[in-house]
Amino acid sequence: MSGLSSASAPVAAHSVAAPAATAQRELHALYRRVPSLGDYGSMTAIEERWILPKARAYEASAPRFGSAGELLNALKDFLAEEEAALPESATFLAEHATLEQFTTVVRQFALDGLTESESLLPVVPRLPYRSAMAVFRVLIDELGCGNEEKAHSQLYRDLLTELGLSLRLEDYLDETVPECYAYVNMFHWLASRASSPQYFLGAYAYFETSVLYAFQSFARAAKRLGIRNDAYYTEHLYIDSYHSSHMRTAIRALDEPDLAKIWAGVRLASDIVGTATEAAVARARETVA
């Protein structure tokens, strides 16, 4: 999933590898512990080199929307353009990837799948009440409504188990590419670290809708390869239309929406998620004959 729309001015590309690949792994570790004073300094330094320039650039180039409704219409157009121009990697995954190649992609997103949505909870108290409640309804589903078997992270565990893979987060730290670390780190930043939670609203409104086409290639690959535990992908295809509606509600509920920040969140998520997906598929192609 990459941002392919011309709905706003182009933004110069930023390499996830700059800062160095090790910085993304370091940031992931920092986000997962109670930070010391020195840790805060390290987080800020990495964020200043990585995600803040992107967010500022997308915010500065955002169209001058007159209302939240205009922004949501632009988001709809952006998503339609992106779906119509899916990269070749989506076709490769859906129609050609071997079981070993598919497994490689699954491994690349294990850091996210094993902890899905846990990092998002801190955004709820940062949002105005009505907007927060719409987001919380989405997160309740992500966490299986308290039912461990239905939590999306458990569905990912079921998939990992069928593929003979570890359920230990630590076993994926050395092999995850920096772009996929950035994918996980983006959600931490949006929920807890961004100066405004409105970046999160734009990013997650984009994400919950884009999954409806982006996960099609994963679901088709799993079915083609005879994978039984494909519910992680099929559940997203089922539930995320509902989630997409709630995220639009969360934006409309804002009394004082910062439309440029919301749009920057849209573009940021498209950029980072798309880059991570391309990197994961490229790793599968490189490492598997």
XYZ file of C-alpha atoms in Angstrom, residues 6 111 189:
3
model
C -2.270 13.256 -6.556
C 6.265 -7.578 15.695
C 4.218 7.612 17.724
